[in-house]
Coordinates of C-alpha atoms in Angstrom, one line a residue:
X1 CA 2.4 41.8 62.2
X2 CA -1.3 43.0 62.4
X3 CA -2.5 46.1 64.1
X4 CA -4.8 45.6 67.1
X5 CA -6.8 48.6 65.9
X6 CA -10.3 47.6 64.7
X7 CA -10.7 48.0 60.9
X8 CA -13.9 49.8 59.9
X9 CA -16.5 47.6 58.4
X10 CA -18.8 48.8 55.6
X11 CA -21.8 46.8 56.9
X12 CA -22.6 46.7 60.6
X13 CA -25.4 44.8 62.3
X14 CA -27.8 47.0 64.5
X15 CA -28.8 44.0 66.6
X16 CA -25.3 42.6 67.5
X17 CA -21.7 43.5 67.0
X18 CA -21.3 41.7 63.7
X19 CA -19.6 43.6 60.9
X20 CA -18.4 42.8 57.4
X21 CA -17.3 44.3 54.1
X22 CA -19.3 41.8 52.1
X23 CA -22.9 42.8 51.3
X24 CA -24.0 39.2 50.6
X25 CA -22.6 37.9 54.0
X26 CA -24.3 40.8 55.7
X27 CA -27.7 39.9 54.2
X28 CA -27.1 36.3 55.1
X29 CA -26.4 37.4 58.7
X30 CA -29.5 39.5 59.1
X31 CA -31.6 36.4 58.5
X32 CA -30.4 35.1 61.9
X33 CA -32.2 37.9 63.7
X34 CA -35.4 37.6 61.6
X35 CA -38.1 36.5 64.0
X36 CA -40.4 34.8 61.5
X37 CA -38.9 31.9 59.5
X38 CA -40.0 31.6 55.9
X39 CA -39.0 28.0 55.4
X40 CA -40.5 25.3 57.8
X41 CA -39.9 21.6 57.6
X42 CA -43.1 19.4 57.3
X43 CA -41.4 16.5 59.0
X44 CA -40.0 18.1 62.2
X45 CA -39.9 21.5 63.9
X46 CA -36.9 22.8 62.0
X47 CA -37.2 26.2 60.4
X48 CA -34.9 28.7 58.8
X49 CA -34.7 31.6 56.4
X50 CA -31.7 30.1 54.5
X51 CA -32.9 28.2 51.4
X52 CA -29.6 26.3 51.1
X53 CA -29.7 25.1 54.7
X54 CA -33.3 24.2 54.3
X55 CA -32.6 22.0 51.2
X56 CA -29.7 20.4 53.0
X57 CA -32.0 19.6 56.0
X58 CA -34.8 18.1 53.8
X59 CA -32.3 15.4 52.5
X60 CA -32.3 13.9 56.0
X61 CA -36.0 13.0 55.6
X62 CA -35.6 11.7 52.0
X63 CA -34.6 8.1 52.8
X64 CA -36.9 5.3 54.0
X65 CA -39.2 6.3 56.9
X66 CA -39.3 4.4 60.1
X67 CA -42.9 5.4 61.0
X68 CA -45.7 5.0 58.3
X69 CA -49.3 5.8 58.9
X70 CA -51.8 3.0 58.2
X71 CA -54.6 5.6 57.7
X72 CA -53.0 7.6 54.9
X73 CA -49.7 7.9 53.0
X74 CA -48.0 10.1 55.7
X75 CA -44.5 8.8 56.9
X76 CA -41.7 10.2 59.1
X77 CA -38.6 9.3 61.0
X78 CA -39.7 11.1 64.1
X79 CA -41.8 9.2 66.7
X80 CA -43.2 12.5 68.3
X81 CA -44.3 13.8 64.9
X82 CA -45.9 10.4 64.1
X83 CA -47.9 10.4 67.4
X84 CA -49.0 14.0 66.6
X85 CA -50.1 12.9 63.2
X86 CA -52.1 9.9 64.4
X87 CA -54.4 12.3 66.4
X88 CA -55.7 13.5 63.1
X89 CA -57.2 10.1 62.4
X90 CA -58.4 9.6 66.0
X91 CA -61.6 11.7 66.0
X92 CA -64.4 9.8 64.4
X93 CA -63.8 7.3 61.6
X94 CA -66.4 7.1 58.9
X95 CA -65.1 3.9 57.4
X96 CA -64.8 0.8 59.7
X97 CA -63.6 -2.7 58.8
X98 CA -66.1 -5.5 59.8
X99 CA -63.3 -8.1 60.0
X100 CA -61.0 -6.2 62.4
X101 CA -60.7 -3.0 64.4
X102 CA -59.2 -1.0 61.5
X103 CA -60.9 2.3 60.8
X104 CA -60.1 5.4 58.7
X105 CA -61.6 8.5 57.0
X106 CA -59.8 7.8 53.8
X107 CA -61.7 5.8 51.2
X108 CA -58.6 4.8 49.2
X109 CA -56.8 3.6 52.4
X110 CA -60.0 1.6 53.4
X111 CA -60.2 -0.1 50.0
X112 CA -56.5 -1.0 50.3
X113 CA -57.0 -2.4 53.7
X114 CA -60.0 -4.6 52.7
X115 CA -57.7 -6.4 50.3
X116 CA -55.8 -7.8 53.2
X117 CA -58.9 -9.8 54.2
X118 CA -59.7 -11.1 50.8
X119 CA -59.2 -14.8 51.1
X120 CA -58.1 -15.8 47.6
X121 CA -55.0 -13.8 46.8
X122 CA -54.8 -12.6 43.1
X123 CA -50.9 -12.6 43.1
X124 CA -49.0 -15.6 44.3
X125 CA -45.2 -15.9 44.1
X126 CA -43.9 -19.0 42.2
X127 CA -40.7 -19.1 44.3
X128 CA -42.0 -18.9 47.8
X129 CA -45.3 -18.8 49.8
X130 CA -45.7 -15.0 49.5
X131 CA -49.1 -13.9 48.2
X132 CA -50.9 -10.6 48.0
X133 CA -53.8 -8.7 46.3
X134 CA -51.6 -5.7 45.7
X135 CA -50.0 -5.7 42.3
X136 CA -47.3 -3.1 43.2
X137 CA -46.3 -5.1 46.3
X138 CA -46.2 -8.3 44.2
X139 CA -43.9 -6.7 41.6
X140 CA -41.6 -5.4 44.3
X141 CA -41.5 -8.8 46.0
X142 CA -40.6 -10.6 42.7
X143 CA -37.4 -8.5 42.5
X144 CA -36.1 -10.3 45.6
X145 CA -36.0 -13.5 43.6
X146 CA -34.6 -12.0 40.4
X147 CA -31.6 -14.2 39.5
X148 CA -29.7 -11.6 37.6
X149 CA -29.0 -8.5 39.6
X150 CA -28.6 -5.2 37.8
X151 CA -26.2 -3.6 40.2
X152 CA -23.1 -5.6 41.4
X153 CA -20.3 -4.5 43.8
X154 CA -16.8 -4.7 42.3
X155 CA -15.2 -5.3 45.7
X156 CA -17.3 -8.1 47.0
X157 CA -20.2 -10.5 46.0
X158 CA -22.9 -8.1 47.0
X159 CA -25.6 -7.5 44.3
X160 CA -29.0 -5.8 44.2
X161 CA -31.6 -4.5 41.8
X162 CA -31.9 -1.2 43.7
X163 CA -29.4 1.5 42.6
X164 CA -29.7 3.4 45.9
X165 CA -28.9 0.3 48.0
X166 CA -25.7 -0.3 45.9
X167 CA -24.6 3.3 46.5
X168 CA -25.1 2.9 50.3
X169 CA -23.3 -0.4 50.2
X170 CA -20.2 1.0 48.4
X171 CA -19.6 3.4 51.3
X172 CA -18.5 0.3 53.3
X173 CA -15.5 -0.1 51.0
X174 CA -13.0 2.6 51.8
X175 CA -10.6 3.6 49.1
X176 CA -7.5 2.5 51.0
X177 CA -7.7 -1.2 51.6
X178 CA -6.3 -2.5 54.9
X179 CA -6.2 -6.2 53.9
X180 CA -4.4 -7.0 50.7
X181 CA -3.8 -10.2 48.8
X182 CA -0.1 -11.2 48.4
X183 CA -0.9 -13.2 45.2
X184 CA -2.8 -10.6 43.2
X185 CA -3.9 -6.9 43.5
X186 CA -7.2 -7.7 45.4
X187 CA -7.7 -5.5 48.5
X188 CA -10.6 -5.1 51.0
X189 CA -11.4 -3.9 54.4
X190 CA -13.5 -6.9 55.3
X191 CA -11.7 -9.7 57.1
X192 CA -14.3 -12.3 56.0
X193 CA -13.9 -11.3 52.3
X194 CA -10.1 -11.6 52.3
X195 CA -10.3 -15.1 53.9
X196 CA -12.9 -16.1 51.2
X197 CA -10.7 -14.6 48.5
X198 CA -7.5 -16.4 49.7
X199 CA -9.2 -19.7 49.1
X200 CA -9.1 -19.0 45.4
X201 CA -5.3 -19.1 45.6
X202 CA -5.1 -22.1 47.9
X203 CA -6.1 -24.9 45.5
X204 CA -3.1 -25.4 43.2
X205 CA -0.3 -23.0 42.4
X206 CA 0.9 -22.7 38.8
X207 CA 4.2 -21.2 39.8
X208 CA 6.2 -22.9 42.6
X209 CA 9.6 -21.8 43.9
X210 CA 12.3 -24.5 43.9
X211 CA 14.3 -22.9 46.7
X212 CA 11.5 -22.3 49.2
X213 CA 7.8 -23.2 49.7
X214 CA 6.5 -20.0 48.0
X215 CA 3.8 -20.6 45.4
X216 CA 1.5 -18.3 43.4
X217 CA -0.7 -18.2 40.3
X218 CA 0.6 -14.8 39.4
X219 CA 3.5 -15.0 36.9
X220 CA 4.7 -11.4 37.5
X221 CA 4.8 -11.9 41.3
X222 CA 6.7 -15.2 40.8
X223 CA 9.4 -13.6 38.7
X224 CA 9.8 -10.9 41.3
X225 CA 10.1 -13.5 44.0
X226 CA 12.8 -15.5 42.2
X227 CA 15.1 -12.5 42.3
X228 CA 15.5 -13.0 46.0
X229 CA 17.1 -16.4 45.5
X230 CA 19.2 -15.5 42.5
X231 CA 22.7 -16.5 43.6
X232 CA 24.6 -15.1 40.7
X233 CA 24.2 -11.3 40.6
X234 CA 24.3 -9.8 37.1
X235 CA 25.7 -6.4 38.2
X236 CA 28.8 -6.1 40.3
X237 CA 30.8 -3.2 41.8
X238 CA 34.4 -2.9 40.6
X239 CA 35.5 -1.2 43.8
X240 CA 34.2 -3.7 46.4
X241 CA 32.3 -7.0 46.6
X242 CA 28.8 -5.4 46.3
X243 CA 26.6 -7.0 43.7
X244 CA 22.9 -6.7 42.7
X245 CA 20.4 -7.5 40.0
X246 CA 19.1 -4.0 39.9
X247 CA 20.9 -1.4 37.8
X248 CA 19.5 1.6 39.7
X249 CA 20.7 0.2 43.0
X250 CA 24.3 -0.2 41.6
X251 CA 24.2 3.5 40.5
X252 CA 23.2 4.5 44.0
X253 CA 26.0 2.3 45.5
X254 CA 28.8 3.7 43.2
X255 CA 28.2 7.2 44.6
X256 CA 29.8 6.0 47.8
X257 CA 33.1 5.4 46.0
X258 CA 33.2 8.9 44.3
X259 CA 36.3 10.8 45.8
X260 CA 34.9 14.3 45.7
X261 CA 31.6 14.8 47.4
X262 CA 29.0 17.0 45.7
X263 CA 27.1 17.8 48.9
X264 CA 28.9 19.2 52.0
X265 CA 27.4 20.3 55.3
X266 CA 28.2 23.8 56.4
X267 CA 27.6 23.0 60.0
X268 CA 29.8 19.9 60.4
X269 CA 32.3 17.8 58.3
X270 CA 29.6 15.6 56.9
X271 CA 29.7 15.1 53.0
X272 CA 28.0 12.8 50.5
X273 CA 27.1 12.3 46.9
X274 CA 23.6 11.3 47.6
X275 CA 21.2 14.2 47.6
X276 CA 18.5 12.4 49.6
X277 CA 20.9 11.5 52.4
X278 CA 22.2 15.1 52.5
X279 CA 18.7 16.5 52.8
X280 CA 18.0 14.0 55.6
X281 CA 21.3 15.1 57.4
X282 CA 20.5 18.8 57.2
X283 CA 17.3 18.1 59.3
X284 CA 19.5 17.1 62.2
X285 CA 20.9 20.7 62.5
X286 CA 17.5 22.3 61.9
X287 CA 16.0 20.6 64.9
X288 CA 18.9 21.5 67.3
X289 CA 18.8 25.2 66.4

């Protein structure tokens, strides 16, 4: 039971009714009321006084950008910011291309652009018709044809030479697999992948059941299956006609024949020797109370 009386706080905010006993939390709170924000995002209009929040926000802009400026190396994911940026290049362009309407104030960007009009391309791909005068672009393109991929997915046949792409791909594979193979321990969440995988088991089965049409290439699973058809049971109960091939199941069964019961219910005449069954029974009385 807690008193409704307000506990006195060591640190109280003069701007609002916030109060706390923690100095750090109080300092953190005061930043909310600070009019001028120290940390401003260069990509969007986000601003804050909290360094942790700011770093977290910047991660959103760190991946590949949707909008890239042709006039300089500026790039962003926000269309409005991109339009705003383009105005910088719109005034008067000192460098104009004679082959097209491209113009810029950046000498390096202009040189880069002129290469696109250069008729003979210095770098030609031996595997396809791709060609370029940009060495870096060419190197990046060649990776698409690289036979051996450095990063391979353990759950499917996806492979890449880009570590970041692999990490992003792995998120598709949840830890708990909804679709599991009955012949081996393979599991996946992709319906197409499980169909593809099952074909591996469909060709010829090394282990076939003589009693039914079950077949598998997994020896352990086959042994387990055969127990279902075993007519002669190795372990039999002396008190009744119960029989099984599992020793632990017989032990469980024998408790039923034990005269004195170890577990007796205080609310009714129920009694048993099985602790699990007793715990389950007790719940019946707990609900009705």
